[in-house]
Tab-separated table of C-alpha atoms in Angstrom:
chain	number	residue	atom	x	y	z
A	1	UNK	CA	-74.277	-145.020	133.981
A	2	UNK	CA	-72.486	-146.746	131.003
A	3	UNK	CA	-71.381	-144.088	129.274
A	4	UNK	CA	-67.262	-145.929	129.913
A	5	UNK	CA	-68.310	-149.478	129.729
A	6	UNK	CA	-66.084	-151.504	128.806
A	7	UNK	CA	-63.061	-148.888	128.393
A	8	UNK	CA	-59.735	-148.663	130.076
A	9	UNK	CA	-58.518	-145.727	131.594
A	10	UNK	CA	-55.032	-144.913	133.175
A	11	UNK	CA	-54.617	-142.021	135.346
A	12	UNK	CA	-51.340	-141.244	136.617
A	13	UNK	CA	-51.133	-138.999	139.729
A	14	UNK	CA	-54.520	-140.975	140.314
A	15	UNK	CA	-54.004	-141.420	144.087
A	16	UNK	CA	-55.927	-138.124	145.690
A	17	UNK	CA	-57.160	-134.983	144.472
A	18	UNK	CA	-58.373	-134.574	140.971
A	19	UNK	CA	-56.800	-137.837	139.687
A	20	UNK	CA	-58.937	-140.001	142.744
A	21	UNK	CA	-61.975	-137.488	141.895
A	22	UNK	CA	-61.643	-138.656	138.192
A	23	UNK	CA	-61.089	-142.327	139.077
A	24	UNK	CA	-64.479	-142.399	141.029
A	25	UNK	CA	-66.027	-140.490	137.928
A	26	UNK	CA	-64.876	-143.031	135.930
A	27	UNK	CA	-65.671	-146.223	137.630
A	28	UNK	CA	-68.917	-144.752	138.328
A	29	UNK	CA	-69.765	-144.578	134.010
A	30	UNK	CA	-68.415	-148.148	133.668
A	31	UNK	CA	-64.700	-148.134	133.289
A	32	UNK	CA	-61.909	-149.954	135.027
A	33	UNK	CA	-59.262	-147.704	135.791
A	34	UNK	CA	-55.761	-147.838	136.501
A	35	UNK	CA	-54.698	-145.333	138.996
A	36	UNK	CA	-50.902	-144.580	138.797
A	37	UNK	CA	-49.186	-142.743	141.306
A	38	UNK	CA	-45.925	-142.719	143.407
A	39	UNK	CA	-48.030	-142.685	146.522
A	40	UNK	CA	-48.407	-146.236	147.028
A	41	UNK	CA	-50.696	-145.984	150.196
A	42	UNK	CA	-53.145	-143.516	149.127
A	43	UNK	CA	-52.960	-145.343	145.512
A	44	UNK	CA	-53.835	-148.581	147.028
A	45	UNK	CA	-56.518	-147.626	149.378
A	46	UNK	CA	-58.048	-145.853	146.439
A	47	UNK	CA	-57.983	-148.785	144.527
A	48	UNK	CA	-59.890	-151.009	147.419
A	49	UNK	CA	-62.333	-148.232	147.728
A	50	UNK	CA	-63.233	-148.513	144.487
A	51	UNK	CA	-63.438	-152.382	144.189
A	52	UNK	CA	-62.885	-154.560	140.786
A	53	UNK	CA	-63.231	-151.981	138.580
A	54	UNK	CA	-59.411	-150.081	139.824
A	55	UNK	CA	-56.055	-151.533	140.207
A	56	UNK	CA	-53.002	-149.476	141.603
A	57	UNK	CA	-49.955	-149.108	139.808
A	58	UNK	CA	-46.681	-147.798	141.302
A	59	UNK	CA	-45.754	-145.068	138.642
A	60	UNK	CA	-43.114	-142.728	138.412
A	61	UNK	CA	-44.068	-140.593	135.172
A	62	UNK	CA	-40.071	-139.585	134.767
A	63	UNK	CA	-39.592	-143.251	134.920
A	64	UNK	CA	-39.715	-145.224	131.027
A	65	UNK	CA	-40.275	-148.609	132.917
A	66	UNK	CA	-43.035	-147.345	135.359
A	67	UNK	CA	-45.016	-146.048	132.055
A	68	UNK	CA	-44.397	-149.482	130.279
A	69	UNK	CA	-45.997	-151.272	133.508
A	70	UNK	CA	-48.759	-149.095	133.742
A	71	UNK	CA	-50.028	-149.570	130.200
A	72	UNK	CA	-49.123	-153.159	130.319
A	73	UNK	CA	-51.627	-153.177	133.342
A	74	UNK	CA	-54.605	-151.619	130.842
A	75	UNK	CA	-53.596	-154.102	128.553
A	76	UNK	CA	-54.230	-157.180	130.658
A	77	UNK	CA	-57.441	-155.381	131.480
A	78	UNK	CA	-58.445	-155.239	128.268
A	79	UNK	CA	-56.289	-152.319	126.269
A	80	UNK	CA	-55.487	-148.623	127.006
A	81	UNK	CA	-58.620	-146.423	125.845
A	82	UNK	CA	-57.679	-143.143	127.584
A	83	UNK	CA	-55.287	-141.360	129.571
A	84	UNK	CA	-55.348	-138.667	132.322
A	85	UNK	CA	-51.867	-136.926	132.526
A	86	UNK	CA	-52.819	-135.490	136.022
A	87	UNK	CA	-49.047	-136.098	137.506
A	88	UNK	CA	-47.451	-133.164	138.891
A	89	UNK	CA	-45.919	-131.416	141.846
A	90	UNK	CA	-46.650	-128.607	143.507
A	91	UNK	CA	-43.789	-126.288	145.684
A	92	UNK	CA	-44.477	-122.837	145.589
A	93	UNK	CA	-41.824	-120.889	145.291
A	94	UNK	CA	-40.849	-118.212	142.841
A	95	UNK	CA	-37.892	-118.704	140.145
A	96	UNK	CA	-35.294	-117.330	142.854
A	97	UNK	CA	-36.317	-119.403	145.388
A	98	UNK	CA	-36.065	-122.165	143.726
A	99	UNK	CA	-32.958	-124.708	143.242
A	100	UNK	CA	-31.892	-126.892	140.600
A	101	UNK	CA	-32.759	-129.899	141.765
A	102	UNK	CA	-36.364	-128.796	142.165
A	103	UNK	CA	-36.267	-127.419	138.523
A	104	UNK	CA	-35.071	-130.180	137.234
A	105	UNK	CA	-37.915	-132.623	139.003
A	106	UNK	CA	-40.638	-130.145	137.794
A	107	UNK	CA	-39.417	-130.070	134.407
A	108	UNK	CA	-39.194	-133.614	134.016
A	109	UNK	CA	-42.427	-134.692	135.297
A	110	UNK	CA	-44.036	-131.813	132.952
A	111	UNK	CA	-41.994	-132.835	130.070
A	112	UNK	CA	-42.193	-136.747	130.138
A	113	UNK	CA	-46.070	-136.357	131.141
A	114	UNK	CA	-47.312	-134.164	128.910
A	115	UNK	CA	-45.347	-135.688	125.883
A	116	UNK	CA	-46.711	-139.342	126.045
């Protein structure tokens, strides 16, 4: 199918689960995608699975540089048409269970995600 052809798509948290699953959708209606994730093995076999049409990108959504390298990768592929904001973690623990530094990592990858 064509219904992507020609588009650009960056997914971050792109390396398994629903990011990978919308990666293959993707590729599969004619885009090139560029999978972002901080799991650089998963990210990268994804990325030969899916042949010419992907390209992994080591990306840290709390990081400013890691989003300027991902959308610098759509651009050389030929622009930034969409974006999946599919990063996140999951620990689950209730609010007394869990510490600072583990609020602190969830609310930054929620807050610099969802706000780009």
């Amino acid at each position: 199918m064509d219904r992507l052809k020609g588009k650009v798509i960056l997914i971050s948290g792109g390396a398994r689960g629903q990011g990978a699953a919308e990666a293959r959708l993707f590729v599969t209606e004619g885009a090139r995608v560029v999978i972002g994730d901080v799991l650089e093995t998963e990210g990268r076999q994804l990325a030969s699975e899916l042949g010419g049409a992907a390209t992994f990108v080591r990306h840290d959504v709390t990081q400013e540089r890691d989003w300027e390298a991902a959308v610098n990768t759509a651009e050389k592929l030929g622009g930034l048409h969409g974006l999946v904001n599919n990063a996140g973690i999951y620990h689950p623990r209730s609010l007394m269970e869990t510490d600072t530094e583990l609020f602190v990592t969830r609310g930054s990858i929620s807050s610099v995600a969802f706000s780009v």
